[in-house]
XYZ file of C-alpha atoms in Angstrom:
600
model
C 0.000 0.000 0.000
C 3.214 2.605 1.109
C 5.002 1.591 -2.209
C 2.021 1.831 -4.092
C 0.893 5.707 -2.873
C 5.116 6.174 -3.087
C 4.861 5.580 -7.283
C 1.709 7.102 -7.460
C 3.828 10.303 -5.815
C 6.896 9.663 -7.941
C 5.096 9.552 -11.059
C 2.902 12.583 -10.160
C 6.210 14.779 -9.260
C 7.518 13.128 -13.299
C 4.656 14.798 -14.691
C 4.795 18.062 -12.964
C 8.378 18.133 -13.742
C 7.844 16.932 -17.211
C 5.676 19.625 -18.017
C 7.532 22.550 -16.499
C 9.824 21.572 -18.686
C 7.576 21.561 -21.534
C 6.331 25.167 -20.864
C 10.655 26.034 -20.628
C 11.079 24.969 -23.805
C 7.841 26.416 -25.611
C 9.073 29.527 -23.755
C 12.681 29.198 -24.836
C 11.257 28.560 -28.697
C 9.022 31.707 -28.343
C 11.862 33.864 -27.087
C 14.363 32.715 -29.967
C 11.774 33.708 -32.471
C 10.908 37.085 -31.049
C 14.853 37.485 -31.018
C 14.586 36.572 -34.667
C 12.070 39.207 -35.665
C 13.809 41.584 -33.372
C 16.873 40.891 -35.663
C 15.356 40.764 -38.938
C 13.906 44.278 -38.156
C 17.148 45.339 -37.080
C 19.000 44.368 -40.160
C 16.143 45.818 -42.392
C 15.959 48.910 -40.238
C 19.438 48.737 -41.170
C 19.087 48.189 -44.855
C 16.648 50.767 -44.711
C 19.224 53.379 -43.087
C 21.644 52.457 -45.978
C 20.015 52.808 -48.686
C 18.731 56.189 -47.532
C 22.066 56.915 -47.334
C 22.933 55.647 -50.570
C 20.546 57.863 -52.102
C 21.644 60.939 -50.071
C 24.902 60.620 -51.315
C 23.934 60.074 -55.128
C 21.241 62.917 -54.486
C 24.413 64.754 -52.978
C 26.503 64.144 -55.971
C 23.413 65.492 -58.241
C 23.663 68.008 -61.186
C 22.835 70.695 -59.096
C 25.274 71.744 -57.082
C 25.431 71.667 -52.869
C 26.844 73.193 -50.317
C 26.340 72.744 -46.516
C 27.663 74.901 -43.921
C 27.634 75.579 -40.480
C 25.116 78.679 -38.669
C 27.780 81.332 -39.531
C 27.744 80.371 -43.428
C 31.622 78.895 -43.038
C 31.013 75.578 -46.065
C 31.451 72.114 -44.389
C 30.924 70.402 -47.433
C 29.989 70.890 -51.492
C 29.415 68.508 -54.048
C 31.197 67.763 -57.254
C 28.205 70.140 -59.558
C 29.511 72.934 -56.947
C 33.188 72.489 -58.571
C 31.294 72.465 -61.941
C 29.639 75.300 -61.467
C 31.720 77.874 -59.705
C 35.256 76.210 -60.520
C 35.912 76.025 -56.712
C 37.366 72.636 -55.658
C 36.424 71.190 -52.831
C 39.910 72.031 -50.866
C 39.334 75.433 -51.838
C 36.069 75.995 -50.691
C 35.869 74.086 -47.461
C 36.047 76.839 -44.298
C 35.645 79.695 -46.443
C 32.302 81.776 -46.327
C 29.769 81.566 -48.788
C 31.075 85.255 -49.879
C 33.501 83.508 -51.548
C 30.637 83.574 -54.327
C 29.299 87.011 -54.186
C 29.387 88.887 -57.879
C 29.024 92.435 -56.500
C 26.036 93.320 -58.465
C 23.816 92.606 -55.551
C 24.004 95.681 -52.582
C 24.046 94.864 -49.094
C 20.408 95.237 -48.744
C 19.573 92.320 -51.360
C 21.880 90.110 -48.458
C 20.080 91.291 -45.879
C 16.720 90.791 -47.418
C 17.723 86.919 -47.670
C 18.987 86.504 -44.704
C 15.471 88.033 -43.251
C 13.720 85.509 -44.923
C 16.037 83.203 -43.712
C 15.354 83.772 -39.793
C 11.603 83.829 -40.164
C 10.753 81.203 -42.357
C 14.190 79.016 -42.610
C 13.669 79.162 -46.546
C 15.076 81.561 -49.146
C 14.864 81.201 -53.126
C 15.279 83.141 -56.276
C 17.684 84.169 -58.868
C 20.717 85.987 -57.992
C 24.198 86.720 -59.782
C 27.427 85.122 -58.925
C 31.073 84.631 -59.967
C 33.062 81.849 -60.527
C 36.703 81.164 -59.795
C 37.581 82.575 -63.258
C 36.027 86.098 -62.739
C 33.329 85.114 -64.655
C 29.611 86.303 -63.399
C 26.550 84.044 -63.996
C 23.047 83.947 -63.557
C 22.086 81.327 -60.942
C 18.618 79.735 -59.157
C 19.539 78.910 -55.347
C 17.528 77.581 -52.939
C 18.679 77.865 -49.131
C 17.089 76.263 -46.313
C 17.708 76.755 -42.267
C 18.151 73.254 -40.535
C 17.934 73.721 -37.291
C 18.221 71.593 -33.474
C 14.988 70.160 -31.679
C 15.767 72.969 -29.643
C 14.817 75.533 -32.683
C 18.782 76.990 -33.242
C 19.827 77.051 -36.502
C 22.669 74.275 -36.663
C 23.229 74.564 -40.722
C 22.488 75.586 -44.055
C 21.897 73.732 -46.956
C 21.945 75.150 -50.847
C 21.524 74.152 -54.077
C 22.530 75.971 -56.712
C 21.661 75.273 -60.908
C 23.510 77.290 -63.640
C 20.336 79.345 -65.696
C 22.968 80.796 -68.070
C 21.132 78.740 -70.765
C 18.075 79.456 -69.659
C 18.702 83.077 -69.238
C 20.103 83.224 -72.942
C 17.304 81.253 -74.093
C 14.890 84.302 -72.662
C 16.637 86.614 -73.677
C 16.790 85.141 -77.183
C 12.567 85.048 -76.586
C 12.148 88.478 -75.798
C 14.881 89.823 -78.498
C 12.199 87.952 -81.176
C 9.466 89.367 -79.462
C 10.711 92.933 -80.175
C 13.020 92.784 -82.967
C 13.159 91.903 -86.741
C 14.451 88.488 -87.191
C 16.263 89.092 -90.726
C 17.691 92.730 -90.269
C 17.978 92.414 -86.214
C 15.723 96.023 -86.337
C 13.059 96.900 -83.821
C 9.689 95.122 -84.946
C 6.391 97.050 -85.147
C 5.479 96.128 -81.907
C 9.021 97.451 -79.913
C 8.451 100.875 -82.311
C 4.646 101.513 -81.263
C 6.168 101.112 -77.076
C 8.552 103.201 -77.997
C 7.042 105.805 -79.619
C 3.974 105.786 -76.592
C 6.923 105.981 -74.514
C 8.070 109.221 -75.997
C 4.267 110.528 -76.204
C 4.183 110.094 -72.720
C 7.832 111.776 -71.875
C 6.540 114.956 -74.117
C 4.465 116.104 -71.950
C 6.961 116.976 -69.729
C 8.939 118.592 -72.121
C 8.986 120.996 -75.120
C 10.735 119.653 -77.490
C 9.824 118.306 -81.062
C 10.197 114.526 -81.935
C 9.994 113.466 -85.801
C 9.085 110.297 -87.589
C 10.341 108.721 -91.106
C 8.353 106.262 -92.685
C 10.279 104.647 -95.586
C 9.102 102.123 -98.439
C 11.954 101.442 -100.935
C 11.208 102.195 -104.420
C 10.522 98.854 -106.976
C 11.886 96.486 -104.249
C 8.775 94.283 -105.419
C 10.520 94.088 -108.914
C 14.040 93.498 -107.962
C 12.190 90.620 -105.155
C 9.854 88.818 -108.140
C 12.839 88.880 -110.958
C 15.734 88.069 -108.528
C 13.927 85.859 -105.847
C 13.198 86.114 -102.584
C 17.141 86.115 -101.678
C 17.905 88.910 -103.086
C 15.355 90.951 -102.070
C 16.178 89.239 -97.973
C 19.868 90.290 -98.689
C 18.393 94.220 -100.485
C 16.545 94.676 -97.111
C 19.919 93.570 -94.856
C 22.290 96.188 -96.841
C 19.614 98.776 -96.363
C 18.645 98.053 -92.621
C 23.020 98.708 -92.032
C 22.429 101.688 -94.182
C 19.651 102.969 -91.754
C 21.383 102.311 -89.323
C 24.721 104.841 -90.053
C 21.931 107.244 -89.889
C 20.973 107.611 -86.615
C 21.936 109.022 -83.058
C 22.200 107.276 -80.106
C 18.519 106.936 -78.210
C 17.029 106.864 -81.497
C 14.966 104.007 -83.158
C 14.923 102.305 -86.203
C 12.337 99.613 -87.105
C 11.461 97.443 -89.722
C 7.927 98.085 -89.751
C 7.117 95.390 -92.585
C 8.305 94.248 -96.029
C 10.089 96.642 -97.447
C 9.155 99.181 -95.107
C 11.175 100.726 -92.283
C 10.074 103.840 -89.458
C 12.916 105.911 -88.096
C 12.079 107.566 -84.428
C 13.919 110.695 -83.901
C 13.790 112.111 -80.327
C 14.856 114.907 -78.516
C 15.458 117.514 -81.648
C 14.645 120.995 -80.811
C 12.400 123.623 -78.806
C 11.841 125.668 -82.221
C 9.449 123.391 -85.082
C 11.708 125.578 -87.628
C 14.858 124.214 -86.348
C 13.149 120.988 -86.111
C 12.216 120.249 -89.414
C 15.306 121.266 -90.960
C 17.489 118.975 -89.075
C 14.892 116.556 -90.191
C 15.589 117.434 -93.695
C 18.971 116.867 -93.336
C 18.373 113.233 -91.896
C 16.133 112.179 -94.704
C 18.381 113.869 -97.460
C 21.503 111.829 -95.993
C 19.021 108.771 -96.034
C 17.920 109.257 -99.784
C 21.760 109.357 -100.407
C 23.146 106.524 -98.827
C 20.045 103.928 -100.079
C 20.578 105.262 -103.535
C 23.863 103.737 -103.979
C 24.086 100.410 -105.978
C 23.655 97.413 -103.858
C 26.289 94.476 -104.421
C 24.268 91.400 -103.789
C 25.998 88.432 -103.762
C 28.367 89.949 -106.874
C 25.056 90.919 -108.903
C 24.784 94.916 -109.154
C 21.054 96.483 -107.866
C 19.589 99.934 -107.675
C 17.097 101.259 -105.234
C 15.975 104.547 -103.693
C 13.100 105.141 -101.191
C 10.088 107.078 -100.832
C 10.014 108.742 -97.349
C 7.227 110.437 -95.385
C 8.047 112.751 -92.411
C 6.024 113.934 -90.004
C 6.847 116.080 -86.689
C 5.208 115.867 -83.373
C 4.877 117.409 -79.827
C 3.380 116.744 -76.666
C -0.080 118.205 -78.440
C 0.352 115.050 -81.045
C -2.374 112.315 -80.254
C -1.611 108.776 -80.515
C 1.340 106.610 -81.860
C -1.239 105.175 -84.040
C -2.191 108.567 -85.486
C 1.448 109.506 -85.971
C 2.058 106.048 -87.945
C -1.143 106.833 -90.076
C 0.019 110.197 -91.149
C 4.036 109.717 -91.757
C 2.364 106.877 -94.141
C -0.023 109.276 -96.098
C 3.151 111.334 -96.743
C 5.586 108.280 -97.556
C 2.936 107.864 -100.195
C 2.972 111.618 -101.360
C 6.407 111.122 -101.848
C 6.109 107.964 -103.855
C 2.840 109.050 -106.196
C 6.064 112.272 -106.637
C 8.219 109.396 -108.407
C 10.165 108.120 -105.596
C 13.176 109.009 -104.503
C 12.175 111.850 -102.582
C 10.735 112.834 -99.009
C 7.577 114.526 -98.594
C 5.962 116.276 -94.651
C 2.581 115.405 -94.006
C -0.429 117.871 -94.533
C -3.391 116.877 -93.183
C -4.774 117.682 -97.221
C -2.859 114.420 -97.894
C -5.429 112.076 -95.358
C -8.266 112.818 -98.264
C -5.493 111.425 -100.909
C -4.944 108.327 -99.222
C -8.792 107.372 -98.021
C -9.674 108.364 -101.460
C -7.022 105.725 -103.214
C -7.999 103.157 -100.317
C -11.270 103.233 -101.446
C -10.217 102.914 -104.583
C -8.495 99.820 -104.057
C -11.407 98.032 -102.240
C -13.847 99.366 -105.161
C -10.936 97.774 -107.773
C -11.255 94.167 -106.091
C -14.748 94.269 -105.864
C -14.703 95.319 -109.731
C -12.344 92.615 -110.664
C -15.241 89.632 -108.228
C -17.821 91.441 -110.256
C -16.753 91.685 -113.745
C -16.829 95.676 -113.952
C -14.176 95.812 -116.186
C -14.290 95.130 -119.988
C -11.270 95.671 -123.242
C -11.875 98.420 -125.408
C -9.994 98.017 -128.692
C -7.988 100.760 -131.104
C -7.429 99.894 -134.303
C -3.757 99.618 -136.026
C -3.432 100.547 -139.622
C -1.196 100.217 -142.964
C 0.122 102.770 -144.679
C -2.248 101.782 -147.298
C -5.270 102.051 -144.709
C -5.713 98.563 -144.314
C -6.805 97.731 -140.562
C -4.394 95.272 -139.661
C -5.210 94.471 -136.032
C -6.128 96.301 -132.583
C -4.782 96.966 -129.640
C -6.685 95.759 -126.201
C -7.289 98.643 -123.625
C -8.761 98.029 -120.393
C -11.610 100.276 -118.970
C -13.391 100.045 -115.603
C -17.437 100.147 -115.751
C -17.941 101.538 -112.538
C -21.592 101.023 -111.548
C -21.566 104.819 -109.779
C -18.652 106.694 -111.192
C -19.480 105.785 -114.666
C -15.980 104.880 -117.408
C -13.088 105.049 -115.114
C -9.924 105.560 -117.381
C -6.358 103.695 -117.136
C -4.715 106.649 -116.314
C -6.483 106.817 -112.553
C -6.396 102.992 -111.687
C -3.674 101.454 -113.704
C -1.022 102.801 -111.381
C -2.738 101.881 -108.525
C -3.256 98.358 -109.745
C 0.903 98.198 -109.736
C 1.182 99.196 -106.748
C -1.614 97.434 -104.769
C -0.911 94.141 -106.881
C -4.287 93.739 -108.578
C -2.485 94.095 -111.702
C -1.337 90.578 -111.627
C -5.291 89.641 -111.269
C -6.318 92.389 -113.826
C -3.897 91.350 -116.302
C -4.975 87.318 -116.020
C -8.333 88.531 -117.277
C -7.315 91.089 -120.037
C -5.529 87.890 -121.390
C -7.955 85.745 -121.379
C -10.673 88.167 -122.359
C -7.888 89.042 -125.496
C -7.966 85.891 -126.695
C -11.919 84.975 -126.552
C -11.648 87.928 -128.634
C -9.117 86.303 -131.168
C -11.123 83.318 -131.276
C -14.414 85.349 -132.146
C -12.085 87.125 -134.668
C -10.903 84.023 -136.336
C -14.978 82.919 -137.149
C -15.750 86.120 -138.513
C -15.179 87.691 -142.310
C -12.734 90.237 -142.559
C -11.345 89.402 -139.166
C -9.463 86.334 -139.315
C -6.247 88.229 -141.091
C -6.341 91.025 -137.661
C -3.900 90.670 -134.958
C -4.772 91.683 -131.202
C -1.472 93.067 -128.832
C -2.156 92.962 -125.240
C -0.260 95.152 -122.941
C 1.670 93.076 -120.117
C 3.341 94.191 -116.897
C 6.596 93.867 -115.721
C 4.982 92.200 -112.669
C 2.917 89.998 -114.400
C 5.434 88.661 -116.961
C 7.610 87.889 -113.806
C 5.390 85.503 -112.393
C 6.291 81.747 -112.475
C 3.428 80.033 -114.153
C 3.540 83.257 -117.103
C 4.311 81.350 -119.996
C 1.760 78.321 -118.578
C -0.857 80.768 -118.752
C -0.298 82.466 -122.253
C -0.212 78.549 -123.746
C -3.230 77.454 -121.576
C -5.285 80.462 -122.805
C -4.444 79.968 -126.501
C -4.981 76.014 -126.465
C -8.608 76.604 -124.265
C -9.716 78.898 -127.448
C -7.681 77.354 -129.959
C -6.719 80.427 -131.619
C -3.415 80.800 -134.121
C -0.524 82.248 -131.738
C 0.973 83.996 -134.068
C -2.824 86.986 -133.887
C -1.495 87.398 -130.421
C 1.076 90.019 -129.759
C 2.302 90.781 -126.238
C 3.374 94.391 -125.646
C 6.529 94.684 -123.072
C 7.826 97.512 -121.706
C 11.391 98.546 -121.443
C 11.759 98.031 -117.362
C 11.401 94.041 -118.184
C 14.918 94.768 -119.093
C 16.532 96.520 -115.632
C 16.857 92.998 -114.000
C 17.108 89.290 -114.898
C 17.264 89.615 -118.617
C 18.368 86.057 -119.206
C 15.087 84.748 -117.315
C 12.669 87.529 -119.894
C 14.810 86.155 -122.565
C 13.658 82.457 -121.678
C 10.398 83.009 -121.669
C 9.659 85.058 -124.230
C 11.569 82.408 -126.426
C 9.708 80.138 -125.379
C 6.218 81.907 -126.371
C 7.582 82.759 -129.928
C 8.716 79.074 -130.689
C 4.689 79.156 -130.366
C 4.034 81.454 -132.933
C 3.466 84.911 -130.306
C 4.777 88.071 -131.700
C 6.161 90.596 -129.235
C 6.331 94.164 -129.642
C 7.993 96.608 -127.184
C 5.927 99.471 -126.038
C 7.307 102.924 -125.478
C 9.960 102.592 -126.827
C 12.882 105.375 -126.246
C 11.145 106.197 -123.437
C 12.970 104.094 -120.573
C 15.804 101.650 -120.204
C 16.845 101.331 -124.095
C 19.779 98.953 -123.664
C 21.226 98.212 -127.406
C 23.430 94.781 -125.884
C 20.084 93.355 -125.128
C 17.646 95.226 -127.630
C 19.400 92.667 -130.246
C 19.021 89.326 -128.440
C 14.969 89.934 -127.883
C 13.218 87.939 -129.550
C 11.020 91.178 -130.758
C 8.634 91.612 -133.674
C 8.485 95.110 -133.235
C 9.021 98.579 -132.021
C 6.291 101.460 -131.057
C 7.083 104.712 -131.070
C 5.799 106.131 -128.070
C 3.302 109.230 -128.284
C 5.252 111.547 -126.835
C 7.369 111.244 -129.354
C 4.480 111.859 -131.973
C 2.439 114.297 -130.323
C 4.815 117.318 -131.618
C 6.960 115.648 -134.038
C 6.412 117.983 -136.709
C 6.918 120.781 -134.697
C 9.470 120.047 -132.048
C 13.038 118.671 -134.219
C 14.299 117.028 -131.283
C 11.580 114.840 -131.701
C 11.366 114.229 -135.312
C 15.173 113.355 -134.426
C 14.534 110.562 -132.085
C 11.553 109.586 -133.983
C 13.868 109.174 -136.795
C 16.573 107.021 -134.842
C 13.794 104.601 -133.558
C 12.768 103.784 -137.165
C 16.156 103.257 -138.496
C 17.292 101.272 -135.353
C 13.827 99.116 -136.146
C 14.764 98.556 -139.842
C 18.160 97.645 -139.385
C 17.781 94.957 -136.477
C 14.712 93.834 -138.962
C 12.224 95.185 -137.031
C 8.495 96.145 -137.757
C 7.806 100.062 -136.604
C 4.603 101.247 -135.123
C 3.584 104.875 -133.689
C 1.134 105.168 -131.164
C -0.688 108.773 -131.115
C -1.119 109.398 -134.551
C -3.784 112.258 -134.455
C -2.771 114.147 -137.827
C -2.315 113.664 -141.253
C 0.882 115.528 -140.910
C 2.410 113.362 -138.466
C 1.264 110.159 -140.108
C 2.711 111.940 -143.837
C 5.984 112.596 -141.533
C 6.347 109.037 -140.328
C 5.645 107.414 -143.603
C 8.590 109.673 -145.464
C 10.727 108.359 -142.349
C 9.511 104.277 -143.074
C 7.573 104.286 -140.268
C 4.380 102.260 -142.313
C 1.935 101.481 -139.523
C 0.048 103.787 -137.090
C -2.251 104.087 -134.131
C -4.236 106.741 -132.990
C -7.174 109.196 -132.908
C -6.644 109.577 -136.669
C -7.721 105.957 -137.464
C -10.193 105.831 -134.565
C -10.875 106.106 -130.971
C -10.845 102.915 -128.581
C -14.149 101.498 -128.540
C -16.008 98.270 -127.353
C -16.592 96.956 -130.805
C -13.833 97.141 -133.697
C -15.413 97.960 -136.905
C-alpha cells in the first residue's frame, strides 16, 4: 500500500516536472523567435538606413550643385556640380564663407533681405548673380534652407545651386524675337509703337519736337519677283546697315514690314523751324546713302526710297495717329516718283482714303466683272486695218468709265495688276477666237499690254499657252506688248520666256519705246517683232526737231535689227505723212479711230 501511494507520488512529481519543462522549452522557442524578428527588423531597419544613405549621397553628388555649412555660413561640405559650377574645388572651398561667391552686383540690402527671410521662415529662393573662380559672373537659381536643433537653433544651411545661363540666354533670345526683326535684327512694329507711346508720354513733360520717317523702298517688289526672294532678304539687310549709319544714339529704327522701315527721332529741338530742318537733313543723308548700288551676292542692284516725315509734340495724339500720317506722306512722296521725301499735310489724309477706297472698289470690280477691253485699231500705210490693240476700262456702276490713267497705277502698286492682267488675257484671246470665225477678221492681230509684274510671275508662260490652247486660236494673232523696265533685272530669265512663247508662234512688240531703259546689248538678243514709237514722241513731231530726231533714230534702229515700226498717237495727217517719209508704215491713234467696245 506505502510503495504503491510512493509511485503514485513519484510519477505525479515526473509529470509536474515533465511539463515545467515543456512550458521552458515552448518559452525558450518563443523567445528565440521574437529574437529573430527583433533581428530581422534590425538588419532591415538597417538596410533601410543604408540605402537612404545611398541615395543621399547620389542625391548629394546630383547636377545641381550643394553646399552645406555651419550657422555662420563657413562651407562644411559641397558637391562635385559645386566644382562644376563655380570652378571652386572642394579644398578650396571648405572653411571659407559663402562670400567667396558674391558677384558684387547685388548691394548689401539684397543680403540682408535673404537673410530676413532666412530667420523667419528658414527658406530663401530666387535668382541671384554670382562669380566663378575665373572672374566670370553668372546667372544662378539657389535655394537655401535653415536646418535647425529640436531645440529651434539654426545648426546649418543647406543650398543648391543650378547654372540658368542657358536658360537666361534662351529668354533673352525670346524676348529679343518678341521685339526685334528676325532678318535685319531692327526693332519690330510692336518694340516701335512702345517706344514711340513711350516718348508721347515723356513729351508732356517737355517741349521739345520729336519726328518720324516712314520709308518704303522704291521697286523692291521688282528686284524681289525677278531676282527671288534672296535677293530681295539680302536688299533689305544692306539697307537696314544703311539705316542704321543714320541715326543718333537713343534713337529708333524699325522694320515696320516688307520693305518698309520707321525711323524715331527724339529729342530735336524747342523751335518746329529748327526741327524740321534737321529733319531734312536726316532724310536727305538717307535718300543718299540707299541710292547707292547694292552688291548682292556679286550681282549689281539699284534702289531709292520714298520717305514720309512727319513732326510731333506733346499736343500730337496717338502713336497710331502719328504712324497713319508719316504713311499718307511716304505715299505723297512715292505718287512724286520716288526718290524723294515729302511732310505730311493733313490735305494728304483725303489722298490716301480716297485711293484706299479705290483699291477696295478695284477688287470688288475685278469679283464682279466691272471691267471690260476696249480696242484701237492699227493701220497700214495703205489704210488697211491690220489688227487692234486691247485697252482696259473700268465700268464703274456709280462713277461711270473710269480711265487707265487713274487705276492702272494703282493696280501696280496694290498688286491687282497681276489679277487684272490674267483677265485682259484671257478676255484678249476669246476675242481672237471670235475674230478668227468672222469675215474680214481672221487676217487682224490683237497686242495685249503686259506688266513687268505679271510677266515675272512663275506660271507666265503656262498661262499664255493654256489660254491659246482653251480657245484654240493661231498664236501667231497674239502680240504681247513689253515695256522697257522688263529689261533693268534678270534679262536672261525675260529672254527664256519670251523664247519660249515665240517658238509658239506669239509676236512681241515693245511698247514705249525710247522712253525708258533702251539697252542696245540686249535690244538685239529679244526675240522682238516690233518697235512702237511712243506718243510723246508723236504728239509734236512735226513741230518740235528734237523729236522728229529721235523719232527718226527709232525707225532706223527698227529697220536695221529687222524690225516692224509702229507709232502710237497718230492724231494728224501731218504726223502720219511725216512718219511714212521716215519708213515708219503702220500707225495708231485718234486719226484711225478712238478705242471702242466693238472694232469695226
Amino acid at each position: 500500500m506505502l510503495a504503491t501511494l510512493s509511485f503514485i507520488l513519484a510519477m505525479l512529481a515526473s509529470t509536474a516536472f515533465t511539463l515545467k519543462l515543456v512550458k521552458l522549452l515552448r518559452e525558450a522557442r518563443e523567445q528565440k523567435q521574437r529574437l529573430k524578428k527583433i533581428i530581422c527588423r534590425q538588419r532591415a531597419k538597417r538596410k533601410l538606413v543604408e540605402e537612404d544613405l545611398r541615395i543621399a549621397a547620389i542625391a548629394f553628388e546630383a547636377q545641381e550643385g550643394m553646399v552645406i555649412t555651419d550657422e555662420h555660413r563657413n562651407i562644411l561640405r559641397v558637391n562635385h556640380a559645386f566644382t562644376l559650377i563655380t570652378g571652386y574645388h572642394r579644398e578650396e572651398a571648405l572653411g571659407k564663407q559663402t562670400s567667396l561667391l558674391k558677384s558684387g552686383l547685388h548691394g548689401a540690402g539684397y543680403y540682408e533681405d535673404m537673410g530676413r527671410q532666412l530667420d523667419t521662415n528658414a527658406y530663401w529662393q530666387g535668382e541671384i548673380w554670382n562669380r566663378r573662380k575665373n572672374g566670370e559672373v553668372y546667372p544662378e537659381w539657389l535655394t537655401i534652407t535653415a536646418v535647425k536643433n529640436p531645440s529651434g537653433k539654426v545648426i546649418n544651411y543647406v543650398a543648391t545651386m543650378l547654372d540658368i545661363t542657358q536658360r537666361k540666354a534662351a529668354e533673352a533670345k525670346l524676348e529679343h524675337l518678341a521685339y526685334h526683326d528676325p532678318l535685319t535684327g531692327l526693332a519690330n512694329r510692336r518694340l516701335l509703337i512702345d517706344r514711340l507711346q513711350h516718348s508721347l508720354l515723356a513729351k508732356s513733360r517737355s517741349n521739345l519736337y520729336g519726328a518720324i520717317l516712314f520709308l518704303d523702298l522704291d521697286n523692291f517688289k521688282t528686284i524681289n519677283d525677278s531676282s527671288g526672294h534672296g535677293k530681295g532678304d539680302m536688299l533689305l539687310q544692306v539697307a537696314a546697315k544703311r539705316l542704321a549709319h543714320s541715326i543718333r544714339k537713343g534713337d529708333t529704327l524699325a522694320r515696320h514690314g516688307g520693305d518698309e522701315f520707321v525711323l524715331l527721332l527724339e529729342e530735336l529741338s524747342d523751335n518746329i523751324r529748327e526741327t524740321a530742318i534737321e529733319t531734312q537733313m536726316i532724310a536727305t543723308k538717307i535718300l543718299a546713302d540707299l541710292a547707292a548700288a547694292y552688291d548682292l551676292d556679286h550681282a549689281e542692284f539699284h534702289s531709292s526710297a520714298s520717305i514720309g516725315i512727319t513732326l510731333f509734340d506733346k499736343q500730337s495724339t496717338s502713336a497710331e495717329e502719328l504712324l497713319k500720317q508719316v504713311e499718307v506722306a511716304m505715299y505723297e512722296a512715292k505718287s512724286s516718283g520716288g526718290n524723294t521725301f515729302r511732310f505730311f499735310d493733313k490735305d494728304m489724309l483725303d489722298i490716301v482714303n480716297t485711293r484706299a477706297a479705290l483699291e477696295a472698289d478695284m477688287r470688288l470690280g475685278l469679283q464682279q466683272e466691272q471691267f471690260v477691253l476696249y480696242y484701237q485699231p492699227q493701220v497700214s500705210s495703205t489704210g488697211q486695218v491690220t489688227g487692234a490693240e486691247a485697252l482696259v476700262r473700268w465700268q464703274h456702276p456709280q462713277k461711270g468709265l473710269v480711265p487707265p490713267c487713274n487705276f492702272i497705277p494703282l493696280a501696280e502698286e496694290s498688286g491687282l495688276i497681276i489679277s487684272l492682267g490674267a483677265w485682259i488675257l484671257k478676255t484678249a484671246c476669246a476675242t481672237l477666237a471670235a475674230w478668227q470665225k468672222t469675215a474680214g477678221k481672221q487676217h487682224m492681230t490683237l497686242a495685249v499690254n503686259v506688266s513687268a509684274r505679271q510677266f515675272r510671275q512663275c506660271d507666265f508662260v503656262a498661262q499664255v499657252l493654256g489660254n491659246i490652247a482653251h480657245y484654240n486660236i493661231n498664236a501667231s494673232k497674239l502680240k504681247l506688248e513689253l515695256t522697257e523696265s522688263l529689261l533693268i533685272d534678270n534679262i536672261e530669265e525675260t529672254i527664256d520666256k519670251m523664247n519660249q512663247l515665240k517658238a509658239k508662234g506669239v509676236g512681241f512688240s515693245l511698247d514705249d519705246f525710247g522712253t525708258g531703259y533702251s539697252s542696245l546689248s540686249y535690244l538685239k538678243r529679244l526675240p522682238l517683232d516690233q518697235l512702237k514709237i511712243d506718243q510723246s514722241f508723236v504728239r509734236d513731231i512735226v513741230s518740235n526737231n528734237n523729236d522728229a530726231v529721235i523719232t527718226r533714230t527709232i525707225i532706223a534702229l527698227g529697220q536695221s535689227l529687222g524690225l516692224a515700226v509702229i507709232a502710237e498717237g497718230v492724231e494728224t495727217a501731218a504726223q502720219r505723212d511725216f512718219l511714212q517719209q521716215q519708213g515708219c508704215l503702220s500707225y495708231q491713234g485718234y486719226l484711225y479711230g478712238k478705242p471702242s467696245a466693238d472694232l469695226i
